[in-house]
GROMACS .gro file of C-alpha atoms in nm:
model
  379
    1MET     CA    1  -2.148  -2.334  -1.473
    2GLU     CA    2  -2.286  -2.067  -1.708
    3VAL     CA    3  -2.385  -1.817  -1.439
    4THR     CA    4  -2.565  -1.572  -1.668
    5GLN     CA    5  -2.797  -1.848  -1.793
    6ILE     CA    6  -2.859  -2.026  -1.462
    7LEU     CA    7  -2.855  -1.779  -1.173
    8HIS     CA    8  -3.188  -1.632  -1.065
    9MET     CA    9  -3.380  -1.585  -0.745
   10ASN     CA   10  -3.667  -1.831  -0.692
   11ASN     CA   11  -3.973  -1.712  -0.884
   12GLY     CA   12  -4.338  -1.711  -0.776
   13ASP     CA   13  -4.490  -1.633  -0.438
   14ASP     CA   14  -4.487  -1.964  -0.251
   15GLU     CA   15  -4.304  -2.037   0.075
   16THR     CA   16  -3.967  -2.088  -0.098
   17SER     CA   17  -3.995  -1.788  -0.331
   18TYR     CA   18  -3.773  -1.482  -0.322
   19ALA     CA   19  -4.084  -1.266  -0.285
   20LYS     CA   20  -4.159  -1.432   0.051
   21ASN     CA   21  -3.797  -1.456   0.171
   22SER     CA   22  -3.620  -1.128   0.101
   23THR     CA   23  -3.659  -0.940   0.430
   24VAL     CA   24  -3.281  -0.903   0.473
   25GLN     CA   25  -3.269  -0.727   0.136
   26ARG     CA   26  -3.563  -0.506   0.231
   27LYS     CA   27  -3.401  -0.419   0.563
   28THR     CA   28  -3.085  -0.319   0.375
   29LEU     CA   29  -3.284  -0.094   0.141
   30SER     CA   30  -3.436   0.084   0.441
   31ILE     CA   31  -3.092   0.136   0.599
   32VAL     CA   32  -2.939   0.263   0.274
   33LYS     CA   33  -3.238   0.489   0.192
   34PRO     CA   34  -3.083   0.808   0.343
   35ILE     CA   35  -2.766   0.752   0.137
   36ILE     CA   36  -2.972   0.708  -0.181
   37GLU     CA   37  -3.174   1.022  -0.106
   38GLU     CA   38  -2.859   1.221  -0.033
   39ALA     CA   39  -2.701   1.116  -0.364
   40VAL     CA   40  -3.016   1.197  -0.564
   41LEU     CA   41  -3.063   1.537  -0.398
   42GLU     CA   42  -2.699   1.632  -0.455
   43LEU     CA   43  -2.737   1.527  -0.816
   44LEU     CA   44  -3.051   1.739  -0.860
   45GLY     CA   45  -2.885   2.031  -0.679
   46ASP     CA   46  -2.604   2.044  -0.933
   47ASN     CA   47  -2.694   2.357  -1.129
   48ILE     CA   48  -2.444   2.269  -1.403
   49MET     CA   49  -2.636   1.953  -1.497
   50ALA     CA   50  -2.993   2.098  -1.484
   51ILE     CA   51  -3.152   1.756  -1.544
   52GLU     CA   52  -3.487   1.745  -1.723
   53SER     CA   53  -3.496   1.381  -1.839
   54MET     CA   54  -3.339   1.172  -1.563
   55GLY     CA   55  -3.211   0.819  -1.629
   56ILE     CA   56  -3.204   0.575  -1.338
   57ALA     CA   57  -3.085   0.214  -1.344
   58ASP     CA   58  -3.138  -0.056  -1.082
   59LEU     CA   59  -2.889  -0.336  -1.145
   60GLY     CA   60  -2.981  -0.680  -1.013
   61CYS     CA   61  -3.340  -0.572  -0.953
   62SER     CA   62  -3.475  -0.928  -0.906
   63SER     CA   63  -3.854  -0.947  -0.857
   64GLY     CA   64  -4.103  -0.932  -0.572
   65PRO     CA   65  -4.205  -0.648  -0.338
   66ASN     CA   66  -3.855  -0.495  -0.310
   67THR     CA   67  -3.812  -0.430  -0.681
   68LEU     CA   68  -4.026  -0.117  -0.708
   69LEU     CA   69  -3.937   0.011  -0.360
   70LEU     CA   70  -3.627   0.188  -0.491
   71ILE     CA   71  -3.832   0.378  -0.750
   72SER     CA   72  -4.064   0.500  -0.475
   73GLN     CA   73  -3.767   0.614  -0.265
   74ILE     CA   74  -3.612   0.808  -0.554
   75MET     CA   75  -3.944   0.968  -0.649
   76ASP     CA   76  -3.993   1.076  -0.287
   77ALA     CA   77  -3.653   1.247  -0.303
   78ILE     CA   78  -3.730   1.415  -0.636
   79HIS     CA   79  -4.068   1.546  -0.521
   80ALA     CA   80  -3.923   1.666  -0.190
   81LYS     CA   81  -3.718   1.935  -0.363
   82PRO     CA   82  -3.791   2.169  -0.656
   83SER     CA   83  -3.610   2.053  -0.968
   84LYS     CA   84  -3.631   2.072  -1.346
   85VAL     CA   85  -3.697   1.699  -1.381
   86THR     CA   86  -4.003   1.637  -1.600
   87GLU     CA   87  -3.924   1.282  -1.712
   88LEU     CA   88  -3.793   0.982  -1.519
   89ARG     CA   89  -3.655   0.691  -1.722
   90VAL     CA   90  -3.615   0.379  -1.506
   91PHE     CA   91  -3.419   0.078  -1.631
   92LEU     CA   92  -3.463  -0.247  -1.437
   93ASN     CA   93  -3.178  -0.488  -1.500
   94ASP     CA   94  -3.118  -0.849  -1.406
   95LEU     CA   95  -3.006  -1.170  -1.571
   96PHE     CA   96  -3.209  -1.330  -1.849
   97SER     CA   97  -3.397  -1.581  -1.632
   98ASN     CA   98  -3.524  -1.317  -1.388
   99ASP     CA   99  -3.902  -1.307  -1.342
  100PHE     CA  100  -3.959  -0.977  -1.525
  101ASN     CA  101  -4.320  -1.074  -1.604
  102SER     CA  102  -4.418  -1.056  -1.239
  103ILE     CA  103  -4.271  -0.704  -1.223
  104PHE     CA  104  -4.472  -0.594  -1.527
  105MET     CA  105  -4.791  -0.742  -1.377
  106SER     CA  106  -4.741  -0.536  -1.062
  107LEU     CA  107  -4.697  -0.205  -1.246
  108PRO     CA  108  -5.067  -0.104  -1.273
  109SER     CA  109  -5.115  -0.118  -0.895
  110PHE     CA  110  -4.778   0.055  -0.847
  111TYR     CA  111  -4.878   0.342  -1.075
  112ASN     CA  112  -5.217   0.374  -0.902
  113LYS     CA  113  -5.052   0.392  -0.560
  114LEU     CA  114  -4.807   0.656  -0.680
  115LYS     CA  115  -5.094   0.868  -0.810
  116GLN     CA  116  -5.290   0.837  -0.485
  117ASP     CA  117  -4.987   0.917  -0.269
  118TYR     CA  118  -4.890   1.227  -0.465
  119ASP     CA  119  -5.247   1.348  -0.512
  120ASN     CA  120  -5.280   1.349  -0.132
  121SER     CA  121  -4.944   1.510  -0.050
  122ARG     CA  122  -4.829   1.731  -0.335
  123HIS     CA  123  -4.850   2.106  -0.363
  124PRO     CA  124  -5.117   2.219  -0.617
  125ASP     CA  125  -4.846   2.364  -0.844
  126GLN     CA  126  -4.621   2.061  -0.822
  127HIS     CA  127  -4.581   1.848  -1.134
  128VAL     CA  128  -4.621   1.474  -1.072
  129ILE     CA  129  -4.374   1.258  -1.265
  130ASN     CA  130  -4.486   0.921  -1.393
  131PRO     CA  131  -4.178   0.697  -1.426
  132LEU     CA  132  -4.118   0.532  -1.763
  133ILE     CA  133  -4.018   0.181  -1.657
  134SER     CA  134  -3.847  -0.070  -1.885
  135ALA     CA  135  -3.646  -0.391  -1.846
  136VAL     CA  136  -3.288  -0.441  -1.962
  137PRO     CA  137  -3.193  -0.809  -1.927
  138GLY     CA  138  -2.826  -0.901  -1.927
  139SER     CA  139  -2.513  -0.917  -1.713
  140PHE     CA  140  -2.396  -0.594  -1.552
  141TYR     CA  141  -2.041  -0.720  -1.603
  142GLY     CA  142  -2.044  -0.553  -1.942
  143PRO     CA  143  -2.227  -0.273  -2.129
  144LEU     CA  144  -2.604  -0.235  -2.082
  145PHE     CA  145  -2.702   0.120  -2.177
  146PRO     CA  146  -2.613   0.384  -2.438
  147ARG     CA  147  -2.320   0.611  -2.357
  148LYS     CA  148  -2.393   0.892  -2.110
  149SER     CA  149  -2.760   0.800  -2.082
  150VAL     CA  150  -2.787   0.738  -1.706
  151HIS     CA  151  -2.767   0.983  -1.416
  152PHE     CA  152  -2.808   0.752  -1.118
  153VAL     CA  153  -2.723   0.383  -1.078
  154HIS     CA  154  -2.825   0.167  -0.786
  155SER     CA  155  -2.744  -0.193  -0.705
  156SER     CA  156  -2.837  -0.379  -0.389
  157PHE     CA  157  -2.742  -0.736  -0.293
  158SER     CA  158  -2.605  -0.820  -0.636
  159LEU     CA  159  -2.236  -0.738  -0.671
  160HIS     CA  160  -2.132  -1.023  -0.441
  161TRP     CA  161  -2.236  -1.254  -0.729
  162LEU     CA  162  -1.943  -1.314  -0.961
  163SER     CA  163  -1.956  -1.343  -1.338
  164GLN     CA  164  -1.821  -1.697  -1.307
  165VAL     CA  165  -1.675  -1.946  -1.064
  166PRO     CA  166  -1.298  -1.883  -1.049
  167ASP     CA  167  -1.106  -2.115  -1.279
  168GLY     CA  168  -0.911  -2.416  -1.157
  169LEU     CA  169  -1.044  -2.444  -0.803
  170ASN     CA  170  -0.938  -2.746  -0.596
  171ASN     CA  171  -1.172  -2.706  -0.300
  172LYS     CA  172  -1.277  -3.057  -0.202
  173GLY     CA  173  -1.564  -3.092   0.040
  174ASN     CA  174  -1.648  -2.721   0.019
  175ILE     CA  175  -1.874  -2.513  -0.203
  176TYR     CA  176  -1.721  -2.177  -0.111
  177ILE     CA  177  -1.427  -2.040   0.087
  178SER     CA  178  -1.382  -2.241   0.405
  179LYS     CA  179  -1.124  -2.262   0.681
  180SER     CA  180  -1.010  -2.584   0.514
  181SER     CA  181  -0.973  -2.420   0.171
  182PRO     CA  182  -0.613  -2.383   0.047
  183GLN     CA  183  -0.476  -2.031   0.004
  184CYS     CA  184  -0.492  -2.063  -0.375
  185VAL     CA  185  -0.873  -2.088  -0.350
  186LEU     CA  186  -0.891  -1.766  -0.145
  187ASP     CA  187  -0.661  -1.591  -0.393
  188ALA     CA  188  -0.864  -1.711  -0.693
  189TYR     CA  189  -1.188  -1.578  -0.548
  190SER     CA  190  -1.031  -1.243  -0.463
  191MET     CA  191  -0.880  -1.205  -0.811
  192GLN     CA  192  -1.213  -1.293  -0.977
  193PHE     CA  193  -1.392  -1.030  -0.770
  194GLN     CA  194  -1.134  -0.765  -0.852
  195LYS     CA  195  -1.155  -0.849  -1.222
  196ASP     CA  196  -1.535  -0.841  -1.222
  197PHE     CA  197  -1.568  -0.521  -1.021
  198SER     CA  198  -1.319  -0.348  -1.252
  199VAL     CA  199  -1.527  -0.449  -1.555
  200PHE     CA  200  -1.841  -0.328  -1.377
  201LEU     CA  201  -1.687   0.014  -1.307
  202ARG     CA  202  -1.550   0.054  -1.661
  203SER     CA  203  -1.890  -0.032  -1.809
  204ARG     CA  204  -2.078   0.211  -1.587
  205ALA     CA  205  -1.821   0.484  -1.652
  206GLN     CA  206  -1.923   0.478  -2.018
  207GLU     CA  207  -2.295   0.492  -1.941
  208ILE     CA  208  -2.316   0.743  -1.655
  209VAL     CA  209  -2.299   1.115  -1.728
  210GLU     CA  210  -2.012   1.311  -1.578
  211GLY     CA  211  -2.105   1.400  -1.222
  212GLY     CA  212  -2.359   1.116  -1.211
  213ARG     CA  213  -2.397   0.899  -0.902
  214MET     CA  214  -2.390   0.535  -0.798
  215VAL     CA  215  -2.497   0.379  -0.469
  216LEU     CA  216  -2.394   0.015  -0.432
  217SER     CA  217  -2.467  -0.216  -0.138
  218PHE     CA  218  -2.367  -0.581  -0.118
  219MET     CA  219  -2.254  -0.853   0.116
  220GLY     CA  220  -1.908  -0.791   0.256
  221ARG     CA  221  -1.689  -0.893   0.544
  222PRO     CA  222  -1.547  -0.700   0.840
  223SER     CA  223  -1.178  -0.784   0.791
  224SER     CA  224  -0.923  -0.874   0.525
  225ASP     CA  225  -0.940  -1.242   0.627
  226PRO     CA  226  -1.214  -1.414   0.420
  227THR     CA  227  -1.244  -1.696   0.674
  228ALA     CA  228  -1.330  -1.446   0.948
  229ASP     CA  229  -1.663  -1.372   0.782
  230GLN     CA  230  -1.939  -1.528   0.991
  231GLY     CA  231  -2.218  -1.436   0.748
  232THR     CA  232  -2.269  -1.622   0.424
  233PHE     CA  233  -1.922  -1.777   0.467
  234TYR     CA  234  -2.055  -1.992   0.750
  235GLN     CA  235  -2.396  -2.041   0.589
  236PHE     CA  236  -2.237  -2.191   0.279
  237GLU     CA  237  -2.021  -2.411   0.501
  238LEU     CA  238  -2.338  -2.547   0.661
  239LEU     CA  239  -2.486  -2.595   0.313
  240ALA     CA  240  -2.178  -2.798   0.215
  241HIS     CA  241  -2.238  -3.016   0.523
  242ALA     CA  242  -2.600  -3.067   0.413
  243LEU     CA  243  -2.481  -3.175   0.067
  244MET     CA  244  -2.228  -3.414   0.219
  245ASP     CA  245  -2.514  -3.562   0.424
  246THR     CA  246  -2.689  -3.652   0.098
  247VAL     CA  247  -2.362  -3.813  -0.014
  248SER     CA  248  -2.364  -4.031   0.298
  249LYS     CA  249  -2.720  -4.137   0.213
  250GLY     CA  250  -2.613  -4.239  -0.137
  251LEU     CA  251  -2.830  -3.976  -0.309
  252ILE     CA  252  -2.539  -3.807  -0.487
  253LYS     CA  253  -2.171  -3.883  -0.535
  254GLU     CA  254  -1.899  -3.698  -0.347
  255GLU     CA  255  -1.739  -3.597  -0.677
  256MET     CA  256  -2.046  -3.383  -0.749
  257VAL     CA  257  -1.989  -3.182  -0.432
  258ASN     CA  258  -1.616  -3.152  -0.500
  259SER     CA  259  -1.686  -3.010  -0.847
  260PHE     CA  260  -1.933  -2.745  -0.732
  261ASN     CA  261  -1.840  -2.396  -0.607
  262MET     CA  262  -2.052  -2.086  -0.560
  263PRO     CA  263  -1.995  -1.789  -0.795
  264TYR     CA  264  -1.998  -1.559  -0.494
  265TYR     CA  265  -1.756  -1.344  -0.296
  266THR     CA  266  -1.780  -1.119   0.009
  267SER     CA  267  -1.518  -0.848  -0.028
  268CYS     CA  268  -1.367  -0.619   0.231
  269ALA     CA  269  -1.327  -0.240   0.224
  270GLU     CA  270  -0.958  -0.267   0.136
  271GLU     CA  271  -1.035  -0.467  -0.179
  272LEU     CA  272  -1.302  -0.218  -0.287
  273ASN     CA  273  -1.068   0.076  -0.238
  274LEU     CA  274  -0.795  -0.100  -0.435
  275VAL     CA  275  -1.018  -0.159  -0.738
  276LEU     CA  276  -1.169   0.192  -0.724
  277GLN     CA  277  -0.823   0.349  -0.722
  278LYS     CA  278  -0.688   0.131  -1.003
  279GLU     CA  279  -0.991   0.180  -1.229
  280GLY     CA  280  -1.002   0.553  -1.162
  281SER     CA  281  -1.335   0.664  -1.314
  282PHE     CA  282  -1.518   0.734  -0.988
  283ILE     CA  283  -1.468   0.942  -0.676
  284LYS     CA  284  -1.558   0.766  -0.353
  285ASP     CA  285  -1.804   0.984  -0.163
  286ARG     CA  286  -1.844   0.733   0.118
  287LEU     CA  287  -1.784   0.370   0.209
  288GLU     CA  288  -1.954   0.226   0.515
  289ALA     CA  289  -2.027  -0.111   0.670
  290PHE     CA  290  -2.326  -0.216   0.879
  291GLU     CA  291  -2.464  -0.539   1.018
  292VAL     CA  292  -2.797  -0.712   0.957
  293ASN     CA  293  -2.927  -1.018   1.145
  294TRP     CA  294  -2.938  -1.348   0.957
  295ASP     CA  295  -3.306  -1.352   1.051
  296THR     CA  296  -3.447  -1.000   1.038
  297GLY     CA  297  -3.784  -1.127   1.162
  298ALA     CA  298  -3.651  -1.263   1.492
  299ALA     CA  299  -3.647  -0.930   1.675
  300ASP     CA  300  -4.010  -0.864   1.577
  301LEU     CA  301  -4.110  -1.204   1.712
  302ASP     CA  302  -3.941  -1.132   2.044
  303HIS     CA  303  -4.125  -0.801   2.083
  304ASN     CA  304  -4.461  -0.957   1.996
  305MET     CA  305  -4.443  -1.231   2.261
  306PRO     CA  306  -4.724  -1.175   2.519
  307ASN     CA  307  -4.611  -1.080   2.872
  308GLY     CA  308  -4.248  -1.137   2.781
  309ALA     CA  309  -4.307  -1.506   2.710
  310PHE     CA  310  -4.035  -1.674   2.505
  311ASP     CA  311  -4.058  -2.025   2.361
  312HIS     CA  312  -3.689  -2.079   2.285
  313ASP     CA  313  -3.722  -2.407   2.094
  314GLN     CA  314  -4.010  -2.289   1.878
  315THR     CA  315  -3.842  -1.956   1.806
  316ILE     CA  316  -3.512  -2.122   1.709
  317THR     CA  317  -3.691  -2.367   1.479
  318SER     CA  318  -3.888  -2.089   1.309
  319SER     CA  319  -3.579  -1.873   1.279
  320GLY     CA  320  -3.378  -2.163   1.136
  321GLN     CA  321  -3.646  -2.223   0.874
  322ARG     CA  322  -3.654  -1.857   0.771
  323VAL     CA  323  -3.276  -1.836   0.743
  324ALA     CA  324  -3.261  -2.162   0.545
  325ASN     CA  325  -3.533  -2.036   0.310
  326SER     CA  326  -3.347  -1.708   0.259
  327ILE     CA  327  -3.045  -1.904   0.133
  328ARG     CA  328  -3.255  -2.149  -0.066
  329VAL     CA  329  -3.423  -1.876  -0.270
  330VAL     CA  330  -3.089  -1.734  -0.387
  331ALA     CA  331  -2.888  -2.057  -0.429
  332GLU     CA  332  -3.139  -2.317  -0.546
  333SER     CA  333  -3.118  -2.234  -0.918
  334MET     CA  334  -2.746  -2.315  -0.920
  335LEU     CA  335  -2.773  -2.619  -0.693
  336GLU     CA  336  -3.060  -2.761  -0.896
  337SER     CA  337  -2.868  -2.718  -1.220
  338HIS     CA  338  -2.572  -2.913  -1.083
  339PHE     CA  339  -2.725  -3.171  -0.847
  340GLY     CA  340  -3.077  -3.212  -0.986
  341LYS     CA  341  -3.416  -3.099  -0.862
  342GLU     CA  342  -3.497  -3.432  -0.695
  343ILE     CA  343  -3.272  -3.382  -0.390
  344MET     CA  344  -3.346  -3.014  -0.317
  345ASP     CA  345  -3.608  -3.076  -0.049
  346GLU     CA  346  -3.382  -3.331   0.122
  347VAL     CA  347  -3.081  -3.097   0.112
  348PHE     CA  348  -3.269  -2.803   0.259
  349LYS     CA  349  -3.443  -3.013   0.522
  350LYS     CA  350  -3.099  -3.108   0.654
  351TYR     CA  351  -2.975  -2.753   0.603
  352THR     CA  352  -3.261  -2.618   0.817
  353GLU     CA  353  -3.162  -2.859   1.095
  354LEU     CA  354  -2.799  -2.745   1.079
  355VAL     CA  355  -2.889  -2.375   1.078
  356SER     CA  356  -3.130  -2.424   1.370
  357LYS     CA  357  -2.860  -2.606   1.567
  358HIS     CA  358  -2.612  -2.327   1.495
  359LEU     CA  359  -2.861  -2.062   1.608
  360SER     CA  360  -2.937  -2.261   1.923
  361ASN     CA  361  -2.567  -2.278   2.013
  362SER     CA  362  -2.501  -1.909   1.941
  363THR     CA  363  -2.490  -1.670   2.236
  364THR     CA  364  -2.572  -1.377   2.005
  365ARG     CA  365  -2.769  -1.357   1.684
  366PRO     CA  366  -2.542  -1.416   1.382
  367LYS     CA  367  -2.514  -1.118   1.151
  368TYR     CA  368  -2.422  -1.037   0.793
  369THR     CA  369  -2.181  -0.755   0.712
  370VAL     CA  370  -2.310  -0.529   0.435
  371LEU     CA  371  -2.089  -0.277   0.255
  372VAL     CA  372  -2.240   0.034   0.098
  373THR     CA  373  -2.051   0.284  -0.114
  374SER     CA  374  -2.162   0.606  -0.278
  375LEU     CA  375  -1.962   0.702  -0.589
  376ILE     CA  376  -1.945   1.006  -0.818
  377ARG     CA  377  -1.853   0.983  -1.186
  378LYS     CA  378  -1.547   1.197  -1.241
  379ILE     CA  379  -1.587   1.510  -1.450
   0.00000   0.00000   0.00000
């Protein structure tokens, strides 16, 4: 599988698009916002740097309503404190098949909203910065920008995607790490992550100015045991069951499932620390973990029920559909490339049933573990 050519979030704005099914990502951005603001303000408060033209990169920007949210957050931080910044260069990065056109089409309304917001709130003497936004397609596992051209790098929900599926996997009946996976599969995934993250850090170390900042958030796991992860680990196990169901119906051959593995890995804090120490270009300012519900909309539905009413079956079915869609929009490009477009609806119909059943049997709402780290480029 050529990940850089195939992987992308589902384009468009229909019911199985990333734009309509990225509430977990948006929730994560809202949780990480104070960490982003803190990093930006500390960067601007560094009198040695005295930044006038500030370079910002969002790596794995995707498309949809979340893409420009980061820019708004950073501009809020910049305008909240006096600084010498007069120019903001924003680089939006993702793989080649990302829907950059939809981002460009949304820019006029984004610029208009920025102007209205700052016209209404700014001090008369305050200079309003219009961000200069451009796209930089390509893999972040390698160089993207000129040397020492970027002051702040952000990446959210992207670094759990690997540059490739680990070589030589023998993982029959699974599409990711499973409790039935042999130890060599777990080791191969861990080594691929460590290799990729090292390349990522080395590349950014060349591009970020000394004293520059990075804030990275991505799917992780709460312990050193990969099979203890009850987030995407279990979701991909259910997806493997859905694929095997299509095998039993004669729609695909079992060999196709056995030859497919996700280019994905949820790391733990220990692995991150190990790579950061070995690579050596960045100082760890913080490393935290938090949890997000599989279905971030479920709590809102509970609160909106009239008079405390609760239709359990209907709520579980709706929640199962939302969770299934949230996985479909990130995995379908790879599944379709390997198995064919014809069976996608059948696979995800079964997957929705399996997710709904799992949610129904759970005594608590399943959660993802998200890791966030704030890093400083060594001087």
